PDB file of C-alpha atoms in Angstrom:
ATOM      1  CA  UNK A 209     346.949 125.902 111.485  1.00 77.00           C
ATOM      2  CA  UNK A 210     347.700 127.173 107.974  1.00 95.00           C
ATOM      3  CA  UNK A 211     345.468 126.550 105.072  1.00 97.00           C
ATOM      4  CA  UNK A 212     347.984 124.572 103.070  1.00 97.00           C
ATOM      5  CA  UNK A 213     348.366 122.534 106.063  1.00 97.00           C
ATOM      6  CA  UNK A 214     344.214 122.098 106.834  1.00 98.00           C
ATOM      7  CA  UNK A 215     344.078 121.180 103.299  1.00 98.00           C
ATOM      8  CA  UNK A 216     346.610 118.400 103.557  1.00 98.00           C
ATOM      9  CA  UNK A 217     344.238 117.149 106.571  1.00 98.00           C
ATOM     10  CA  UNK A 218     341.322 116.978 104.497  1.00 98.00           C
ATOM     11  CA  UNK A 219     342.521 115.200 101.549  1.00 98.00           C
ATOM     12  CA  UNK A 220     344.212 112.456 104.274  1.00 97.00           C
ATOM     13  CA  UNK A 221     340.783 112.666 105.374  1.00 97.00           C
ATOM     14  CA  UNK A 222     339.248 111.428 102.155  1.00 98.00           C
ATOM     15  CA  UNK A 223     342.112 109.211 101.238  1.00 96.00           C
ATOM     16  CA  UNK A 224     341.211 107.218 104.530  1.00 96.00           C
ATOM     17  CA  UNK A 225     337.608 106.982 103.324  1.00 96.00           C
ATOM     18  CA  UNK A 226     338.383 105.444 100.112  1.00 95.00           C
ATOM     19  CA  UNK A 227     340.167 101.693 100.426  1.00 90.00           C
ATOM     20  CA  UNK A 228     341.280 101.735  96.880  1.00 91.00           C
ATOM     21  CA  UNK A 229     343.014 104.711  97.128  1.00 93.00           C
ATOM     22  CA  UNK A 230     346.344 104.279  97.057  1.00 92.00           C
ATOM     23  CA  UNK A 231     346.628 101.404  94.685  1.00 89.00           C
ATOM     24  CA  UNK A 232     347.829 101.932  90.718  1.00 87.00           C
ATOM     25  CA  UNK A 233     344.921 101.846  88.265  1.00 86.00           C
ATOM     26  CA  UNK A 234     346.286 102.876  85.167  1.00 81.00           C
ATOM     27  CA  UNK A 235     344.902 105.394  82.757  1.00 83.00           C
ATOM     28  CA  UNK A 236     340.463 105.376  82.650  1.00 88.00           C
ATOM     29  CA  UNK A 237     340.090 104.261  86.093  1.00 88.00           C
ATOM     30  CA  UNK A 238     342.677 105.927  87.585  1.00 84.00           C
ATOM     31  CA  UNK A 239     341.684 109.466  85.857  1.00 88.00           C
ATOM     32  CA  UNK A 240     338.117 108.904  87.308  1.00 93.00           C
ATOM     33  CA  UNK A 241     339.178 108.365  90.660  1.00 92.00           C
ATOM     34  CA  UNK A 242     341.052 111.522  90.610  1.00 93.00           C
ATOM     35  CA  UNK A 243     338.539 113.361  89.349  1.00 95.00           C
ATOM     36  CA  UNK A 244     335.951 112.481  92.330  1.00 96.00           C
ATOM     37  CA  UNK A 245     338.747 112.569  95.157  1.00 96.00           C
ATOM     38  CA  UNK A 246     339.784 116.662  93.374  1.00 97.00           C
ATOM     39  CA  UNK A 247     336.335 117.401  93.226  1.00 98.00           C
ATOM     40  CA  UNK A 248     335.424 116.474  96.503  1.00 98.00           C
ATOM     41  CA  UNK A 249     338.801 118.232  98.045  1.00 98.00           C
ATOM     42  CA  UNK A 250     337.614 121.467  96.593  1.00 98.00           C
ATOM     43  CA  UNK A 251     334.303 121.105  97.949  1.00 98.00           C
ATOM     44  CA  UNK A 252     335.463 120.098 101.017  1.00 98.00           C
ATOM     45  CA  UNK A 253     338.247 122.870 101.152  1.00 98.00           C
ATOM     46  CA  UNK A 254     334.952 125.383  99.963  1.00 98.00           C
ATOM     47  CA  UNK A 255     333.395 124.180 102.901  1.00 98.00           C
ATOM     48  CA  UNK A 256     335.890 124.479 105.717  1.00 98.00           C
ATOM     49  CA  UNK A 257     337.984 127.557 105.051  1.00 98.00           C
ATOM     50  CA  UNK A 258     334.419 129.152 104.257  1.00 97.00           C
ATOM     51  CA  UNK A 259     335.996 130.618 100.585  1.00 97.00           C
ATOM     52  CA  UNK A 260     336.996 129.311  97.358  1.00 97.00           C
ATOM     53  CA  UNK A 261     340.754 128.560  97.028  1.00 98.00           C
ATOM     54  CA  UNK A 262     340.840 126.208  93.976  1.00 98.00           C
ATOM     55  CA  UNK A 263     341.485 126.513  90.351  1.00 96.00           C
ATOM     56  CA  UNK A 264     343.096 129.609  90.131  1.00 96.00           C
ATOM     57  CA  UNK A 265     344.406 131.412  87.080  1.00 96.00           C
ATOM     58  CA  UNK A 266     347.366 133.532  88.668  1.00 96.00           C
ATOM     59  CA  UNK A 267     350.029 132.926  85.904  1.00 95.00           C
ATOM     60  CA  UNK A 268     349.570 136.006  83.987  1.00 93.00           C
ATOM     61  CA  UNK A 269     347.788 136.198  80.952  1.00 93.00           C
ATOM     62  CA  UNK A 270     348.381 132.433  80.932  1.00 93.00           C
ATOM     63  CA  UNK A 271     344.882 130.024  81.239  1.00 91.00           C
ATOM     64  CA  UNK A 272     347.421 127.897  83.309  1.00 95.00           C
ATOM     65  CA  UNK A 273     345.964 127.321  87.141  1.00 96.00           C
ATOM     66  CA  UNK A 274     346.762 125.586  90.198  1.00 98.00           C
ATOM     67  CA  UNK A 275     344.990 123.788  92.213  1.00 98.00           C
ATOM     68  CA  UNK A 276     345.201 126.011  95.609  1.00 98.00           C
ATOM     69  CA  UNK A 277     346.423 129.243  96.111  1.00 98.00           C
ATOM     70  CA  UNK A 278     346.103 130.619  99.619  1.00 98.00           C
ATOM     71  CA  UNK A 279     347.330 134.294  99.068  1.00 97.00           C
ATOM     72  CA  UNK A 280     347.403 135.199 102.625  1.00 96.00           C
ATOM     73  CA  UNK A 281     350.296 132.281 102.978  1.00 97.00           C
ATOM     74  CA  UNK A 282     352.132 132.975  99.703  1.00 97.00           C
ATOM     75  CA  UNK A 283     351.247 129.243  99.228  1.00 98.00           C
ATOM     76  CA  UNK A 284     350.290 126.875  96.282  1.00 98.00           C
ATOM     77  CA  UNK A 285     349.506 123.258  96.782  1.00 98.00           C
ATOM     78  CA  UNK A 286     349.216 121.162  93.609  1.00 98.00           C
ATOM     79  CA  UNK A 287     347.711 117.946  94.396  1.00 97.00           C
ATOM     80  CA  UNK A 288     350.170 115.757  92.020  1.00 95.00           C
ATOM     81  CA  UNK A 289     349.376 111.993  92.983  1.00 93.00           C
ATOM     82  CA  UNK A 290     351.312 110.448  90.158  1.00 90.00           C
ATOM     83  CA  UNK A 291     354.237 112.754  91.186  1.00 90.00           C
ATOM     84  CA  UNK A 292     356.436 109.662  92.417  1.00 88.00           C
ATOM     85  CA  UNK A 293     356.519 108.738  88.539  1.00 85.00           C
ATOM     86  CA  UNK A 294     359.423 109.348  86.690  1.00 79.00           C
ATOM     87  CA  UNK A 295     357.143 111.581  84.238  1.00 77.00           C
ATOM     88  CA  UNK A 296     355.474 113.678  86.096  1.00 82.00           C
ATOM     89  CA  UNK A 297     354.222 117.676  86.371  1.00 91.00           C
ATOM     90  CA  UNK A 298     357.065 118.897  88.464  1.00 95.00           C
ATOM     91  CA  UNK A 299     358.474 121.046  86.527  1.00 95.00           C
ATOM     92  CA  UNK A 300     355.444 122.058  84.973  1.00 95.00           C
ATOM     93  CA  UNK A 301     353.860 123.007  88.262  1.00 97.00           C
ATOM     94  CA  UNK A 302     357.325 124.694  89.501  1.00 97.00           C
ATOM     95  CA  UNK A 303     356.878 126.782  86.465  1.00 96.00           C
ATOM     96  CA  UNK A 304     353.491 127.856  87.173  1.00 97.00           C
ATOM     97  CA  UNK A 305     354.771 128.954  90.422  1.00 98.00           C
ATOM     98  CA  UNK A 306     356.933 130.734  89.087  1.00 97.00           C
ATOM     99  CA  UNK A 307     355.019 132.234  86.473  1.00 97.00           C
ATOM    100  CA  UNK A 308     352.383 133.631  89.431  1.00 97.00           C
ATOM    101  CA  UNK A 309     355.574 135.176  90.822  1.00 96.00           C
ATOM    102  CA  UNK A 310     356.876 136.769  87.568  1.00 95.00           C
ATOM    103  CA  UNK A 311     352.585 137.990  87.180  1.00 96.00           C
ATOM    104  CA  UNK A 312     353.059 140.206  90.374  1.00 96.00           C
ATOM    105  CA  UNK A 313     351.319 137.185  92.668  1.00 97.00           C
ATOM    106  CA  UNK A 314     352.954 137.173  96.245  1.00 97.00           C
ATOM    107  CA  UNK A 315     354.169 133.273  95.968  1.00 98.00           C
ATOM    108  CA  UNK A 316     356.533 131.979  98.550  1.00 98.00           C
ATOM    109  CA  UNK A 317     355.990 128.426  98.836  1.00 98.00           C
ATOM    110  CA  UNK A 318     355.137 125.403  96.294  1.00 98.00           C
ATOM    111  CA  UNK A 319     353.832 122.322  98.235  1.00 98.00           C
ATOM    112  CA  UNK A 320     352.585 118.938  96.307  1.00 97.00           C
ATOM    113  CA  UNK A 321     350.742 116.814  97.567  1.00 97.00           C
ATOM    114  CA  UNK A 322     350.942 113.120  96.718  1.00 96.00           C
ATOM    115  CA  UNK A 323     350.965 109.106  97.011  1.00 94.00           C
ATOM    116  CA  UNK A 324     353.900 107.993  98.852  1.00 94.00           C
ATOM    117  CA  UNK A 325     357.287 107.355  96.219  1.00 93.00           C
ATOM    118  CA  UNK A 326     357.042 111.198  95.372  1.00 94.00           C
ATOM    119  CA  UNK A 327     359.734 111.989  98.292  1.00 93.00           C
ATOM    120  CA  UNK A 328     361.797 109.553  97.347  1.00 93.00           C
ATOM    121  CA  UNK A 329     361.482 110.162  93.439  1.00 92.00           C
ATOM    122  CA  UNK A 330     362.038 113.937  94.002  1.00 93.00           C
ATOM    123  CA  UNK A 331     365.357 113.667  96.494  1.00 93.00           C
ATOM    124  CA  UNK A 332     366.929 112.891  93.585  1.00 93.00           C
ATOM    125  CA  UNK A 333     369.657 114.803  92.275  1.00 95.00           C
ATOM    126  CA  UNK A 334     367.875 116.359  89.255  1.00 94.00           C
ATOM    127  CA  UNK A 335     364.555 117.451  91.282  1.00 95.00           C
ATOM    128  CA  UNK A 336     366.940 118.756  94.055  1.00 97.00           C
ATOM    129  CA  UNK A 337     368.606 120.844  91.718  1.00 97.00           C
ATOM    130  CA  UNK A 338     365.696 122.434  90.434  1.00 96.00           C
ATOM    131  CA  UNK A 339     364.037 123.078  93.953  1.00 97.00           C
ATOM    132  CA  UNK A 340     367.830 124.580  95.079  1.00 98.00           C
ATOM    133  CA  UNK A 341     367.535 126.937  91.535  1.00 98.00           C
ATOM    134  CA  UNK A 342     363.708 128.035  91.911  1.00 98.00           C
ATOM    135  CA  UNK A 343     364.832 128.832  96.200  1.00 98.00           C
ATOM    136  CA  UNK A 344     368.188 130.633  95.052  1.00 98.00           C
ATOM    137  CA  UNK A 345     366.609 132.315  91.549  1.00 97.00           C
ATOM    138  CA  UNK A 346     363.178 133.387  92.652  1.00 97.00           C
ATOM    139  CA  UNK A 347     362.880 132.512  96.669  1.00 98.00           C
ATOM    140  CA  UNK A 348     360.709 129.979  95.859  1.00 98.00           C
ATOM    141  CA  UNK A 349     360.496 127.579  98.911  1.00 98.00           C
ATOM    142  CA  UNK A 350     359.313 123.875  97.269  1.00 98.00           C
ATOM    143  CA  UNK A 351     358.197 121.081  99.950  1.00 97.00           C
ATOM    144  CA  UNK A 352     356.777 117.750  98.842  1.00 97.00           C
ATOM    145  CA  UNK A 353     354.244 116.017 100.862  1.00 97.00           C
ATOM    146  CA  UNK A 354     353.000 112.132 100.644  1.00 96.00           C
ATOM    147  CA  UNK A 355     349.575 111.035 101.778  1.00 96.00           C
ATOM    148  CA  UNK A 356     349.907 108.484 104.508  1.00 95.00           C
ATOM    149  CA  UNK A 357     348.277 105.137 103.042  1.00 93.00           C
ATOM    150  CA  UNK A 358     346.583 103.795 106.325  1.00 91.00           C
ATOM    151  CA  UNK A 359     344.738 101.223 104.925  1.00 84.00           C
ATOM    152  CA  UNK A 360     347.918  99.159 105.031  1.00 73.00           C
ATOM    153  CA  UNK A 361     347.483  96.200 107.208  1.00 63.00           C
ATOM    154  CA  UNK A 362     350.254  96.353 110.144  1.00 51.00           C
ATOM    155  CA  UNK A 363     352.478  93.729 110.866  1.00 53.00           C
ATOM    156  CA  UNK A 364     351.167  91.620 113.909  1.00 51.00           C
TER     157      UNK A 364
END
């Protein structure tokens, strides 16, 4: 199993441990709660690949980091749960990619990581464009990944 793909496991794993997850909070609340389920992904990623992946400055000169690189993938996952807003970090974080390609970094592959709406929000035609550009421009591959919410109650 890749890294980027582990790491997806574990933060399903801590979104199932936390009820509240998934629903909107708004700004206080909702910054907290990211802040404890970040910090305990990175100590759980510490833990289980056995090395520390998170936080890393690879843009250049830049202070700009992402939240994962795995360099032995190509890979960086930014953990973007409010990416299925309309204002969001995309681009931001597609330009940190990019900017860890342009500092000599071996980047292949952008994945995010979020709540579910960020598929649908980003298969629009304006984020499509951009992923098409950064693949054709720079080879940059750009997936985006939703959290299952399985705290929903299924139908009878």
């Amino acid at each position: 199993m890749f890294q980027s793909e582990k790491l997806i496991y574990i933060a399903q794993e801590i979104a199932d441990e936390r009820p509240e997850f998934f629903e909107r909070k708004g700004a206080g609340k909702g910054d907290r709660d990211t802040d404890s389920f970040m910090k305990e992904l990175r100590e759980r990623a510490r833990q289980a690949f056995g090395s520390d992946f998170a936080e890393k400055q690879i843009c250049g000169d830049t202070k700009l980091t992402v939240d994962f690189f795995f360099p032995e993938e190509a890979a960086i996952v930014e953990v973007a749960l409010s990416l299925r807003n309309p204002n969001s970090e995309f681009e931001k974080d597609i330009l940190k990619a990019l900017m860890a390609k342009r500092a000599g970094k071996n980047v292949k592959t952008l994945v995010f990581l979020s709540k579910p709406g960020a598929v649908k929000q980003h298969n629009q035609p304006g984020s499509l464009a951009i992923i098409s550009w950064a693949n054709k421009e720079y080879g940059l591959s750009i997936f985006v990944r939703e959290l299952v919410n399985n705290h929903v109650a299924c139908p009878p």
